[in-house]
Amino acid sequence: MSVFDPNSLTLPTGSNFINGARVAGIGAEIPVRRPSDGQVYGHLDSAGRSQVDAAVQGAYDAYRNSGWAKADPRQRMRVLRRWADLLDAHINELAALEAVGSTRTIAEATAWDVPYSAECIRFYAEFADKVGGEVAATTPDKLGLTITEPYGVVAAVAPWNLPIVMAVWKLAPAIAAGNSVVLKPSEMTPFSIVRVAELAIQAGLPAGIFNIVQGDGRSVGDSLCRHPLVAKVTFTGSTRTGAAIMTACAETGPKPVTLELGGKSPQLVFADCPDMDKTAGIVARAITLNAGQVCVAGSRLIVQESVAGQVVDLITARFRALKAAPTWDPSSTLSPIISHPQLDRIDGIVGRTVAAGARLITGGGRAAGPQDGSFFQPTILADLDAAAEAVREEIFGPVLTVQTFREEEEALALANDTQYGLAAGVHTGDVARALRAVRGLEAGTVWVNRYGRSNDFMLPTGGFKRSGIGKDLGREAYMANLKVKTALVEF
């Protein structure tokens, strides 16, 4: 897609979506800025408390009365397929809406984000008539059954880093399973998903099955999670916010939760990699994709001592070749940081870590880009011990720390020395070593000789330790949106 004028996009009035229509919020008005140049490009009209209540009540009524939950499963499948087809048909419109106000470049949003989201909807559409209960083994004069049923109203709280993709991860399995959903997007990236909701109605989804309430976490997100008609909550974001959501669900339920939280993911590089240049490219992309603003970002390089210099040099060359440009410029290869406060946070962590004795190999500060844009140089920090702030804290920026090891056991110990356990990468030419590492790493996902997700929707994702509970994607995400009822029949 060619460069587009960010000022040419028209944002329709009404940022909330309740009972099948856009609704103007009656809560606080929040200015929404483009991270590429700091300009305010829209104002978010937050939902008031009464509108949160209306959205949840509407979702509950649609769940009970629209027929969606009790429809022929293949009818649900057909609606979801039409919805996915409409995303594909509106790819340029959706990609522009996504790119203008987020960290996603227009090239990435067009080539991956929107098509991936459409395919995710299709994947869960196929689950609609493929999953049911079971017949239990019991005596011949009885019939024991387990029956799966949707929860009802699912509250979903999605992050800003991949707005459409992360929202669809929540929406697709919940709606395919027969639930209704009330979504709260991030107040920093609120607009593109509302257009996705309109396309759902156009595809035939009953009004009220998919609703959106806008606003910040304290005024809108907390009210949504605590609402008595919300039966389940799913969230992606920080560990701190995840703990607050889990508390709210315990106090007002208890309600089941799915939490995909923070990460500080290691990438282990062994000297026996057959193609070190290729490996360096994988490692570099794992921390610079979306400027490191991905939960699974491979932010800790743990490299065998004998090849550390070579690997770091190769990664450094790739870092320096990246181009900071607005997200609406297809030549951009380095995304902006989502906001100036987040840019300041990254800059602070790097500065303090260097002041404490770390060696700065490349980067280390704000990147040149459009005036008032929030860009940070891809950065490599070495000579670090395990207690260094940049090693311990999730930075959520393009900052790679380097630690070295001699033996395999030392590598695994360094990798597991973290409060997080979301993902990890292993790069080796030794199959046995790779399998040992897969077993030994304390992470919910381990990639071998690659890093990052693909379109294998059947593979679930989720973390260990402080990286969360439950799974997105896969059969697990679909089953997490169903409750199980037991029946024992005897005449």
CSV table of C-alpha atoms in Angstrom, one decimal:
chain,number,residue,atom,x,y,z
A,1,MET,CA,0.0,0.0,0.0
A,2,SER,CA,1.3,3.5,-0.8
A,3,VAL,CA,1.7,6.4,1.6
A,4,PHE,CA,-1.7,7.7,2.8
A,5,ASP,CA,-2.5,11.1,4.3
A,6,PRO,CA,-3.3,10.5,8.0
A,7,ASN,CA,-5.3,13.7,8.0
A,8,SER,CA,-7.6,12.3,5.3
A,9,LEU,CA,-9.2,9.7,7.5
A,10,THR,CA,-12.6,10.5,8.9
A,11,LEU,CA,-13.6,9.1,12.2
A,12,PRO,CA,-17.4,8.6,12.5
A,13,THR,CA,-19.0,10.0,15.6
A,14,GLY,CA,-19.8,7.6,18.4
A,15,SER,CA,-16.9,5.5,19.6
A,16,ASN,CA,-18.9,3.0,21.6
A,17,PHE,CA,-20.9,0.2,20.0
A,18,ILE,CA,-24.0,-1.0,21.9
A,19,ASN,CA,-26.8,-3.2,20.6
A,20,GLY,CA,-25.6,-3.0,17.0
A,21,ALA,CA,-25.0,0.7,16.6
A,22,ARG,CA,-22.5,3.4,17.3
A,23,VAL,CA,-23.3,5.3,20.5
A,24,ALA,CA,-21.7,8.6,21.6
A,25,GLY,CA,-20.3,8.2,25.1
A,26,ILE,CA,-21.4,10.4,28.0
A,27,GLY,CA,-18.2,9.9,30.0
A,28,ALA,CA,-14.9,11.8,29.9
A,29,GLU,CA,-13.5,12.9,26.5
A,30,ILE,CA,-10.0,11.6,26.0
A,31,PRO,CA,-7.7,13.1,23.3
A,32,VAL,CA,-6.1,10.3,21.2
A,33,ARG,CA,-2.7,10.9,19.7
A,34,ARG,CA,-0.8,9.5,16.8
A,35,PRO,CA,2.5,8.0,18.2
A,36,SER,CA,4.2,8.7,14.9
A,37,ASP,CA,4.0,12.5,15.3
A,38,GLY,CA,2.3,13.2,18.6
A,39,GLN,CA,-0.7,14.9,16.9
A,40,VAL,CA,-4.2,14.5,18.3
A,41,TYR,CA,-6.2,12.9,15.6
A,42,GLY,CA,-9.4,12.1,17.4
A,43,HIS,CA,-11.3,12.4,20.7
A,44,LEU,CA,-12.6,9.3,22.4
A,45,ASP,CA,-16.0,9.7,24.0
A,46,SER,CA,-15.8,7.3,27.0
A,47,ALA,CA,-18.8,5.3,28.1
A,48,GLY,CA,-20.5,6.4,31.2
A,49,ARG,CA,-21.4,4.0,34.0
A,50,SER,CA,-25.0,3.8,32.7
A,51,GLN,CA,-23.7,2.9,29.2
A,52,VAL,CA,-21.6,0.1,30.6
A,53,ASP,CA,-24.7,-1.2,32.3
A,54,ALA,CA,-26.6,-0.8,29.0
A,55,ALA,CA,-24.0,-2.7,27.0
A,56,VAL,CA,-23.8,-5.6,29.5
A,57,GLN,CA,-27.6,-5.7,29.8
A,58,GLY,CA,-27.9,-5.7,26.0
A,59,ALA,CA,-25.3,-8.4,25.7
A,60,TYR,CA,-27.2,-10.5,28.3
A,61,ASP,CA,-30.5,-10.0,26.6
A,62,ALA,CA,-29.0,-10.9,23.2
A,63,TYR,CA,-27.5,-14.0,24.7
A,64,ARG,CA,-30.9,-15.0,26.1
A,65,ASN,CA,-33.2,-13.9,23.4
A,66,SER,CA,-31.5,-13.5,20.0
A,67,GLY,CA,-31.2,-17.2,19.3
A,68,TRP,CA,-27.4,-17.0,18.8
A,69,ALA,CA,-26.5,-19.3,21.6
A,70,LYS,CA,-29.0,-21.9,20.6
A,71,ALA,CA,-28.6,-21.5,16.8
A,72,ASP,CA,-27.6,-24.4,14.6
A,73,PRO,CA,-23.8,-24.3,15.1
A,74,ARG,CA,-23.3,-24.2,11.3
A,75,GLN,CA,-25.4,-21.1,11.1
A,76,ARG,CA,-23.0,-19.5,13.5
A,77,MET,CA,-20.2,-20.7,11.4
A,78,ARG,CA,-21.7,-19.1,8.2
A,79,VAL,CA,-22.1,-15.7,9.9
A,80,LEU,CA,-18.5,-15.8,11.2
A,81,ARG,CA,-17.2,-16.7,7.8
A,82,ARG,CA,-19.1,-13.8,6.2
A,83,TRP,CA,-17.6,-11.5,8.9
A,84,ALA,CA,-14.1,-12.8,8.0
A,85,ASP,CA,-14.8,-12.2,4.3
A,86,LEU,CA,-15.8,-8.6,5.0
A,87,LEU,CA,-12.6,-8.0,6.9
A,88,ASP,CA,-10.7,-9.1,3.8
A,89,ALA,CA,-12.9,-7.0,1.6
A,90,HIS,CA,-12.2,-3.9,3.7
A,91,ILE,CA,-8.5,-4.6,4.2
A,92,ASN,CA,-7.2,-1.2,3.0
A,93,GLU,CA,-9.8,0.8,5.1
A,94,LEU,CA,-9.1,-1.3,8.3
A,95,ALA,CA,-5.3,-1.2,7.8
A,96,ALA,CA,-5.3,2.6,7.5
A,97,LEU,CA,-7.5,2.9,10.6
A,98,GLU,CA,-5.2,0.6,12.5
A,99,ALA,CA,-1.9,2.2,11.4
A,100,VAL,CA,-2.8,5.8,11.8
A,101,GLY,CA,-3.1,5.8,15.6
A,102,SER,CA,-1.1,2.8,16.7
A,103,THR,CA,2.4,1.4,16.5
A,104,ARG,CA,1.5,-0.9,13.5
A,105,THR,CA,2.9,0.2,10.2
A,106,ILE,CA,0.7,0.3,7.2
A,107,ALA,CA,2.7,-2.4,5.5
A,108,GLU,CA,2.4,-4.7,8.5
A,109,ALA,CA,-1.3,-4.0,9.0
A,110,THR,CA,-2.1,-4.6,5.4
A,111,ALA,CA,0.0,-7.7,4.9
A,112,TRP,CA,-0.6,-9.4,8.3
A,113,ASP,CA,-2.8,-7.9,10.9
A,114,VAL,CA,-6.1,-7.7,9.0
A,115,PRO,CA,-5.7,-10.9,7.0
A,116,TYR,CA,-4.5,-12.8,10.2
A,117,SER,CA,-7.6,-11.5,12.1
A,118,ALA,CA,-9.9,-12.7,9.3
A,119,GLU,CA,-8.3,-16.1,9.3
A,120,CYS,CA,-8.6,-16.3,13.1
A,121,ILE,CA,-12.3,-15.7,12.8
A,122,ARG,CA,-12.6,-18.5,10.2
A,123,PHE,CA,-10.6,-20.9,12.4
A,124,TYR,CA,-13.0,-20.5,15.3
A,125,ALA,CA,-16.0,-20.6,13.0
A,126,GLU,CA,-15.0,-24.2,12.2
A,127,PHE,CA,-15.1,-25.0,16.0
A,128,ALA,CA,-18.8,-24.2,16.2
A,129,ASP,CA,-20.0,-27.7,15.3
A,130,LYS,CA,-16.8,-29.6,16.1
A,131,VAL,CA,-16.9,-29.5,19.9
A,132,GLY,CA,-19.5,-31.0,22.2
A,133,GLY,CA,-19.9,-33.0,25.3
A,134,GLU,CA,-19.1,-36.7,26.0
A,135,VAL,CA,-21.0,-39.8,27.0
A,136,ALA,CA,-19.5,-41.1,30.2
A,137,ALA,CA,-18.9,-44.8,31.1
A,138,THR,CA,-21.5,-45.9,33.6
A,139,THR,CA,-23.8,-48.8,34.2
A,140,PRO,CA,-26.0,-50.0,31.3
A,141,ASP,CA,-29.2,-48.7,32.9
A,142,LYS,CA,-27.9,-45.1,33.1
A,143,LEU,CA,-26.8,-42.5,30.6
A,144,GLY,CA,-24.1,-40.2,31.9
A,145,LEU,CA,-23.4,-37.1,29.8
A,146,THR,CA,-21.3,-33.9,29.9
A,147,ILE,CA,-22.8,-31.0,28.1
A,148,THR,CA,-21.0,-27.8,27.1
A,149,GLU,CA,-22.8,-24.5,27.2
A,150,PRO,CA,-21.7,-20.9,26.7
A,151,TYR,CA,-21.1,-18.8,29.8
A,152,GLY,CA,-23.3,-15.9,28.6
A,153,VAL,CA,-21.7,-12.5,28.7
A,154,VAL,CA,-17.9,-12.4,28.3
A,155,ALA,CA,-16.0,-9.2,29.1
A,156,ALA,CA,-12.9,-8.8,27.1
A,157,VAL,CA,-10.2,-6.2,27.8
A,158,ALA,CA,-7.7,-5.8,24.9
A,159,PRO,CA,-4.3,-4.0,24.7
A,160,TRP,CA,-3.0,-1.3,22.4
A,161,ASN,CA,0.0,-3.1,20.8
A,162,LEU,CA,-1.9,-5.1,18.1
A,163,PRO,CA,-5.4,-3.6,18.5
A,164,ILE,CA,-7.5,-5.6,16.0
A,165,VAL,CA,-5.5,-8.9,16.3
A,166,MET,CA,-5.6,-8.9,20.1
A,167,ALA,CA,-9.3,-8.1,20.2
A,168,VAL,CA,-10.1,-10.9,17.7
A,169,TRP,CA,-8.2,-13.4,19.8
A,170,LYS,CA,-10.9,-12.6,22.5
A,171,LEU,CA,-13.9,-12.2,20.3
A,172,ALA,CA,-13.7,-15.1,17.9
A,173,PRO,CA,-13.7,-18.1,20.3
A,174,ALA,CA,-16.2,-16.5,22.6
A,175,ILE,CA,-18.7,-15.6,19.9
A,176,ALA,CA,-18.2,-18.9,18.0
A,177,ALA,CA,-19.0,-20.8,21.2
A,178,GLY,CA,-22.4,-18.9,21.5
A,179,ASN,CA,-21.5,-16.2,24.0
A,180,SER,CA,-22.1,-12.5,23.7
A,181,VAL,CA,-19.1,-10.1,24.3
A,182,VAL,CA,-18.5,-6.7,25.7
A,183,LEU,CA,-15.1,-5.4,24.7
A,184,LYS,CA,-13.1,-2.6,26.2
A,185,PRO,CA,-10.2,-1.7,23.8
A,186,SER,CA,-7.3,0.4,24.9
A,187,GLU,CA,-8.1,4.1,25.1
A,188,MET,CA,-4.9,4.7,23.1
A,189,THR,CA,-6.1,2.7,20.1
A,190,PRO,CA,-9.9,2.7,20.2
A,191,PHE,CA,-11.2,3.3,16.7
A,192,SER,CA,-10.4,0.5,14.3
A,193,ILE,CA,-12.2,-2.2,16.2
A,194,VAL,CA,-15.5,-0.3,16.0
A,195,ARG,CA,-15.4,-0.6,12.3
A,196,VAL,CA,-14.8,-4.4,12.7
A,197,ALA,CA,-17.9,-4.4,14.9
A,198,GLU,CA,-20.0,-2.8,12.2
A,199,LEU,CA,-18.8,-5.4,9.7
A,200,ALA,CA,-20.0,-8.1,12.2
A,201,ILE,CA,-23.5,-6.7,12.0
A,202,GLN,CA,-23.3,-6.5,8.3
A,203,ALA,CA,-22.4,-10.2,8.2
A,204,GLY,CA,-25.5,-11.1,10.2
A,205,LEU,CA,-24.3,-11.2,13.8
A,206,PRO,CA,-27.4,-10.3,16.0
A,207,ALA,CA,-27.3,-6.9,17.6
A,208,GLY,CA,-26.0,-7.1,21.1
A,209,ILE,CA,-23.8,-10.1,20.6
A,210,PHE,CA,-20.7,-7.9,20.1
A,211,ASN,CA,-20.6,-4.6,22.0
A,212,ILE,CA,-17.8,-2.1,22.7
A,213,VAL,CA,-17.4,0.3,25.6
A,214,GLN,CA,-14.6,2.8,25.5
A,215,GLY,CA,-12.6,4.5,28.3
A,216,ASP,CA,-9.8,4.0,30.7
A,217,GLY,CA,-9.3,0.9,32.9
A,218,ARG,CA,-10.3,2.5,36.2
A,219,SER,CA,-13.6,4.1,35.2
A,220,VAL,CA,-14.8,1.6,32.5
A,221,GLY,CA,-12.7,-1.5,32.7
A,222,ASP,CA,-13.2,-2.1,36.4
A,223,SER,CA,-16.9,-1.5,36.2
A,224,LEU,CA,-17.2,-3.9,33.3
A,225,CYS,CA,-15.3,-6.7,35.0
A,226,ARG,CA,-17.3,-6.3,38.2
A,227,HIS,CA,-20.7,-6.2,36.5
A,228,PRO,CA,-22.9,-8.9,38.0
A,229,LEU,CA,-24.1,-10.1,34.6
A,230,VAL,CA,-20.6,-10.7,33.3
A,231,ALA,CA,-19.9,-14.4,33.6
A,232,LYS,CA,-16.2,-14.5,32.4
A,233,VAL,CA,-13.4,-12.1,31.8
A,234,THR,CA,-10.5,-12.3,29.4
A,235,PHE,CA,-7.6,-9.9,29.4
A,236,THR,CA,-4.2,-9.2,27.8
A,237,GLY,CA,-1.9,-6.6,29.3
A,238,SER,CA,0.4,-6.0,32.2
A,239,THR,CA,0.8,-8.3,35.2
A,240,ARG,CA,-0.2,-5.5,37.5
A,241,THR,CA,-3.5,-4.9,35.7
A,242,GLY,CA,-4.1,-8.6,35.4
A,243,ALA,CA,-3.8,-9.0,39.2
A,244,ALA,CA,-6.3,-6.2,39.7
A,245,ILE,CA,-8.8,-7.8,37.2
A,246,MET,CA,-8.4,-11.2,39.0
A,247,THR,CA,-9.2,-9.5,42.3
A,248,ALA,CA,-12.3,-7.8,40.8
A,249,CYS,CA,-13.5,-11.2,39.5
A,250,ALA,CA,-12.9,-12.9,42.8
A,251,GLU,CA,-14.8,-10.2,44.7
A,252,THR,CA,-17.8,-10.2,42.4
A,253,GLY,CA,-18.1,-13.8,41.4
A,254,PRO,CA,-15.9,-15.7,41.5
A,255,LYS,CA,-15.6,-15.5,37.8
A,256,PRO,CA,-13.2,-17.5,35.6
A,257,VAL,CA,-10.5,-15.4,33.9
A,258,THR,CA,-8.0,-15.8,31.1
A,259,LEU,CA,-5.0,-13.6,31.6
A,260,GLU,CA,-2.1,-13.2,29.1
A,261,LEU,CA,0.3,-10.9,31.0
A,262,GLY,CA,3.9,-9.6,30.9
A,263,GLY,CA,7.0,-11.3,29.6
A,264,LYS,CA,10.8,-11.1,29.8
A,265,SER,CA,11.5,-13.8,27.2
A,266,PRO,CA,15.0,-15.3,26.7
A,267,GLN,CA,16.5,-16.3,23.4
A,268,LEU,CA,19.2,-19.0,23.8
A,269,VAL,CA,21.8,-19.1,21.1
A,270,PHE,CA,24.3,-22.0,21.1
A,271,ALA,CA,27.5,-22.1,19.2
A,272,ASP,CA,26.4,-25.1,17.0
A,273,CYS,CA,23.8,-23.1,15.0
A,274,PRO,CA,24.4,-24.0,11.4
A,275,ASP,CA,23.6,-20.5,10.0
A,276,MET,CA,24.6,-17.8,12.5
A,277,ASP,CA,23.6,-15.0,10.2
A,278,LYS,CA,20.1,-16.4,9.9
A,279,THR,CA,19.9,-16.8,13.7
A,280,ALA,CA,21.0,-13.3,14.2
A,281,GLY,CA,18.2,-12.1,12.0
A,282,ILE,CA,15.6,-14.1,13.9
A,283,VAL,CA,16.9,-12.7,17.3
A,284,ALA,CA,16.9,-9.1,16.0
A,285,ARG,CA,13.4,-9.3,14.6
A,286,ALA,CA,12.1,-10.9,17.9
A,287,ILE,CA,13.0,-7.7,19.8
A,288,THR,CA,12.4,-5.0,17.1
A,289,LEU,CA,9.1,-6.2,15.7
A,290,ASN,CA,6.6,-3.5,16.7
A,291,ALA,CA,9.6,-1.8,18.4
A,292,GLY,CA,9.6,-4.5,21.0
A,293,GLN,CA,6.0,-3.7,22.0
A,294,VAL,CA,4.9,-7.4,22.0
A,295,CYS,CA,4.3,-9.5,25.1
A,296,VAL,CA,6.5,-12.3,23.8
A,297,ALA,CA,9.3,-10.0,22.6
A,298,GLY,CA,12.6,-11.9,22.9
A,299,SER,CA,14.3,-9.3,25.1
A,300,ARG,CA,17.1,-11.3,26.7
A,301,LEU,CA,19.8,-12.7,24.5
A,302,ILE,CA,21.6,-15.6,26.3
A,303,VAL,CA,24.4,-16.6,24.0
A,304,GLN,CA,27.3,-19.1,24.2
A,305,GLU,CA,30.5,-17.3,25.1
A,306,SER,CA,32.5,-18.6,22.1
A,307,VAL,CA,30.2,-16.9,19.6
A,308,ALA,CA,28.9,-14.0,21.5
A,309,GLY,CA,30.9,-11.3,19.7
A,310,GLN,CA,30.0,-12.6,16.3
A,311,VAL,CA,26.3,-12.8,17.2
A,312,VAL,CA,26.2,-9.4,18.7
A,313,ASP,CA,27.9,-7.8,15.7
A,314,LEU,CA,25.4,-9.4,13.3
A,315,ILE,CA,22.5,-8.2,15.4
A,316,THR,CA,24.0,-4.7,15.7
A,317,ALA,CA,24.2,-4.4,11.9
A,318,ARG,CA,20.5,-5.2,11.6
A,319,PHE,CA,19.5,-2.8,14.3
A,320,ARG,CA,21.3,0.1,12.6
A,321,ALA,CA,19.7,-0.6,9.3
A,322,LEU,CA,16.1,0.0,10.7
A,323,LYS,CA,14.3,3.1,9.6
A,324,ALA,CA,12.1,5.2,11.9
A,325,ALA,CA,9.3,6.7,9.9
A,326,PRO,CA,5.5,7.3,10.4
A,327,THR,CA,3.3,4.3,10.4
A,328,TRP,CA,1.6,5.5,7.3
A,329,ASP,CA,4.9,5.4,5.4
A,330,PRO,CA,5.3,1.9,3.8
A,331,SER,CA,9.1,2.3,4.0
A,332,SER,CA,9.0,2.4,7.8
A,333,THR,CA,10.8,-0.6,9.5
A,334,LEU,CA,10.9,0.7,13.0
A,335,SER,CA,7.6,1.4,14.8
A,336,PRO,CA,7.1,4.3,17.1
A,337,ILE,CA,6.6,3.8,20.9
A,338,ILE,CA,3.0,4.1,21.8
A,339,SER,CA,3.3,7.3,23.9
A,340,HIS,CA,5.7,9.9,25.2
A,341,PRO,CA,5.3,8.6,28.8
A,342,GLN,CA,6.2,5.1,27.6
A,343,LEU,CA,9.2,6.5,25.7
A,344,ASP,CA,10.3,8.2,28.9
A,345,ARG,CA,10.0,5.0,30.8
A,346,ILE,CA,12.2,3.1,28.3
A,347,ASP,CA,14.8,5.9,28.2
A,348,GLY,CA,14.9,5.9,32.0
A,349,ILE,CA,15.4,2.1,32.4
A,350,VAL,CA,18.2,2.2,29.8
A,351,GLY,CA,19.9,5.2,31.3
A,352,ARG,CA,19.8,3.8,34.8
A,353,THR,CA,21.1,0.4,33.6
A,354,VAL,CA,24.1,2.1,31.8
A,355,ALA,CA,24.8,4.3,34.8
A,356,ALA,CA,24.9,1.1,36.9
A,357,GLY,CA,27.7,-0.3,34.8
A,358,ALA,CA,26.2,-1.9,31.7
A,359,ARG,CA,28.0,-1.5,28.4
A,360,LEU,CA,26.0,0.2,25.7
A,361,ILE,CA,26.8,-1.5,22.3
A,362,THR,CA,24.3,0.4,20.1
A,363,GLY,CA,21.4,2.7,20.5
A,364,GLY,CA,20.6,3.9,23.9
A,365,GLY,CA,18.3,6.9,23.3
A,366,ARG,CA,15.5,8.4,21.3
A,367,ALA,CA,15.6,7.8,17.6
A,368,ALA,CA,15.4,10.5,15.0
A,369,GLY,CA,12.0,10.6,13.3
A,370,PRO,CA,9.1,12.9,12.7
A,371,GLN,CA,8.9,15.9,15.0
A,372,ASP,CA,7.1,15.0,18.3
A,373,GLY,CA,7.1,11.3,17.3
A,374,SER,CA,7.9,8.7,20.0
A,375,PHE,CA,10.7,6.6,18.5
A,376,PHE,CA,13.5,4.8,20.4
A,377,GLN,CA,16.8,3.5,18.9
A,378,PRO,CA,17.1,-0.3,18.9
A,379,THR,CA,19.5,-0.9,21.8
A,380,ILE,CA,21.9,-3.6,22.9
A,381,LEU,CA,23.2,-3.7,26.5
A,382,ALA,CA,25.9,-6.0,27.6
A,383,ASP,CA,28.1,-6.8,30.6
A,384,LEU,CA,25.0,-7.3,32.8
A,385,ASP,CA,24.4,-9.3,35.9
A,386,ALA,CA,21.1,-10.9,36.7
A,387,ALA,CA,20.1,-8.1,39.0
A,388,ALA,CA,20.3,-5.4,36.4
A,389,GLU,CA,17.1,-3.4,35.9
A,390,ALA,CA,17.0,-4.0,32.2
A,391,VAL,CA,17.4,-7.7,32.7
A,392,ARG,CA,14.6,-8.0,35.4
A,393,GLU,CA,12.0,-5.5,34.2
A,394,GLU,CA,9.7,-5.8,31.2
A,395,ILE,CA,10.7,-2.8,29.1
A,396,PHE,CA,8.3,-3.1,26.2
A,397,GLY,CA,10.6,-1.4,23.8
A,398,PRO,CA,13.4,-2.4,21.4
A,399,VAL,CA,16.0,-3.1,24.0
A,400,LEU,CA,18.0,-6.3,24.0
A,401,THR,CA,20.2,-7.4,27.0
A,402,VAL,CA,23.1,-9.8,26.5
A,403,GLN,CA,24.2,-12.5,28.9
A,404,THR,CA,26.8,-15.2,28.1
A,405,PHE,CA,27.1,-18.8,29.1
A,406,ARG,CA,29.6,-21.7,28.7
A,407,GLU,CA,27.5,-24.8,29.3
A,408,GLU,CA,23.9,-25.7,28.6
A,409,GLU,CA,22.9,-26.0,32.3
A,410,GLU,CA,24.1,-22.4,32.8
A,411,ALA,CA,22.0,-21.2,29.9
A,412,LEU,CA,18.8,-22.8,31.2
A,413,ALA,CA,19.5,-21.4,34.7
A,414,LEU,CA,19.9,-17.8,33.3
A,415,ALA,CA,16.8,-18.2,31.1
A,416,ASN,CA,14.6,-19.4,34.0
A,417,ASP,CA,15.9,-16.7,36.4
A,418,THR,CA,12.9,-14.4,36.0
A,419,GLN,CA,9.4,-13.9,37.5
A,420,TYR,CA,7.9,-14.3,34.0
A,421,GLY,CA,7.4,-17.3,31.9
A,422,LEU,CA,5.6,-16.3,28.7
A,423,ALA,CA,7.9,-17.5,25.8
A,424,ALA,CA,11.4,-18.5,25.0
A,425,GLY,CA,13.5,-19.2,21.9
A,426,VAL,CA,16.2,-21.8,21.4
A,427,HIS,CA,18.7,-21.7,18.5
A,428,THR,CA,20.8,-24.8,18.0
A,429,GLY,CA,21.7,-27.4,15.5
A,430,ASP,CA,21.5,-30.3,18.0
A,431,VAL,CA,18.1,-31.9,18.1
A,432,ALA,CA,18.7,-33.6,21.5
A,433,ARG,CA,19.7,-30.2,23.0
A,434,ALA,CA,16.7,-28.5,21.6
A,435,LEU,CA,14.4,-31.1,23.1
A,436,ARG,CA,16.1,-30.8,26.5
A,437,ALA,CA,15.7,-27.1,26.3
A,438,VAL,CA,12.0,-27.3,25.4
A,439,ARG,CA,11.5,-29.5,28.6
A,440,GLY,CA,13.8,-27.4,30.8
A,441,LEU,CA,12.5,-23.9,30.0
A,442,GLU,CA,9.8,-22.4,32.3
A,443,ALA,CA,7.8,-20.8,29.6
A,444,GLY,CA,4.3,-21.4,28.1
A,445,THR,CA,5.7,-21.3,24.5
A,446,VAL,CA,9.1,-22.4,23.3
A,447,TRP,CA,10.2,-21.8,19.7
A,448,VAL,CA,13.2,-23.7,18.2
A,449,ASN,CA,15.2,-22.1,15.4
A,450,ARG,CA,12.5,-19.5,14.9
A,451,TYR,CA,10.8,-16.9,17.1
A,452,GLY,CA,7.2,-15.6,17.0
A,453,ARG,CA,3.8,-16.8,16.2
A,454,SER,CA,2.6,-18.0,12.8
A,455,ASN,CA,-0.9,-18.7,11.4
A,456,ASP,CA,-1.0,-22.0,13.3
A,457,PHE,CA,-4.1,-21.1,15.2
A,458,MET,CA,-4.4,-24.6,16.7
A,459,LEU,CA,-1.3,-23.9,18.9
A,460,PRO,CA,-2.4,-22.2,22.1
A,461,THR,CA,-0.5,-19.3,23.7
A,462,GLY,CA,-0.2,-18.4,27.4
A,463,GLY,CA,2.3,-18.1,30.2
A,464,PHE,CA,3.6,-19.6,33.4
A,465,LYS,CA,4.5,-17.8,36.6
A,466,ARG,CA,3.6,-14.1,36.5
A,467,SER,CA,2.9,-14.2,32.8
A,468,GLY,CA,-0.7,-15.3,33.3
A,469,ILE,CA,-3.1,-18.2,33.5
A,470,GLY,CA,-5.2,-19.8,30.8
A,471,LYS,CA,-4.7,-19.8,27.0
A,472,ASP,CA,-5.5,-17.7,24.0
A,473,LEU,CA,-5.8,-19.5,20.6
A,474,GLY,CA,-6.1,-23.2,20.0
A,475,ARG,CA,-8.8,-25.5,21.2
A,476,GLU,CA,-8.0,-24.4,24.7
A,477,ALA,CA,-9.3,-20.8,24.0
A,478,TYR,CA,-12.6,-22.2,22.6
A,479,MET,CA,-13.1,-24.5,25.5
A,480,ALA,CA,-12.4,-21.7,28.0
A,481,ASN,CA,-15.5,-20.0,26.7
A,482,LEU,CA,-17.7,-23.0,27.6
A,483,LYS,CA,-19.0,-24.3,30.9
A,484,VAL,CA,-19.5,-28.0,31.4
A,485,LYS,CA,-22.8,-29.4,32.8
A,486,THR,CA,-23.1,-33.0,34.0
A,487,ALA,CA,-26.2,-35.1,33.4
A,488,LEU,CA,-27.0,-38.5,34.7
A,489,VAL,CA,-30.2,-40.0,33.2
A,490,GLU,CA,-32.1,-43.0,34.6
A,491,PHE,CA,-35.6,-44.3,33.9
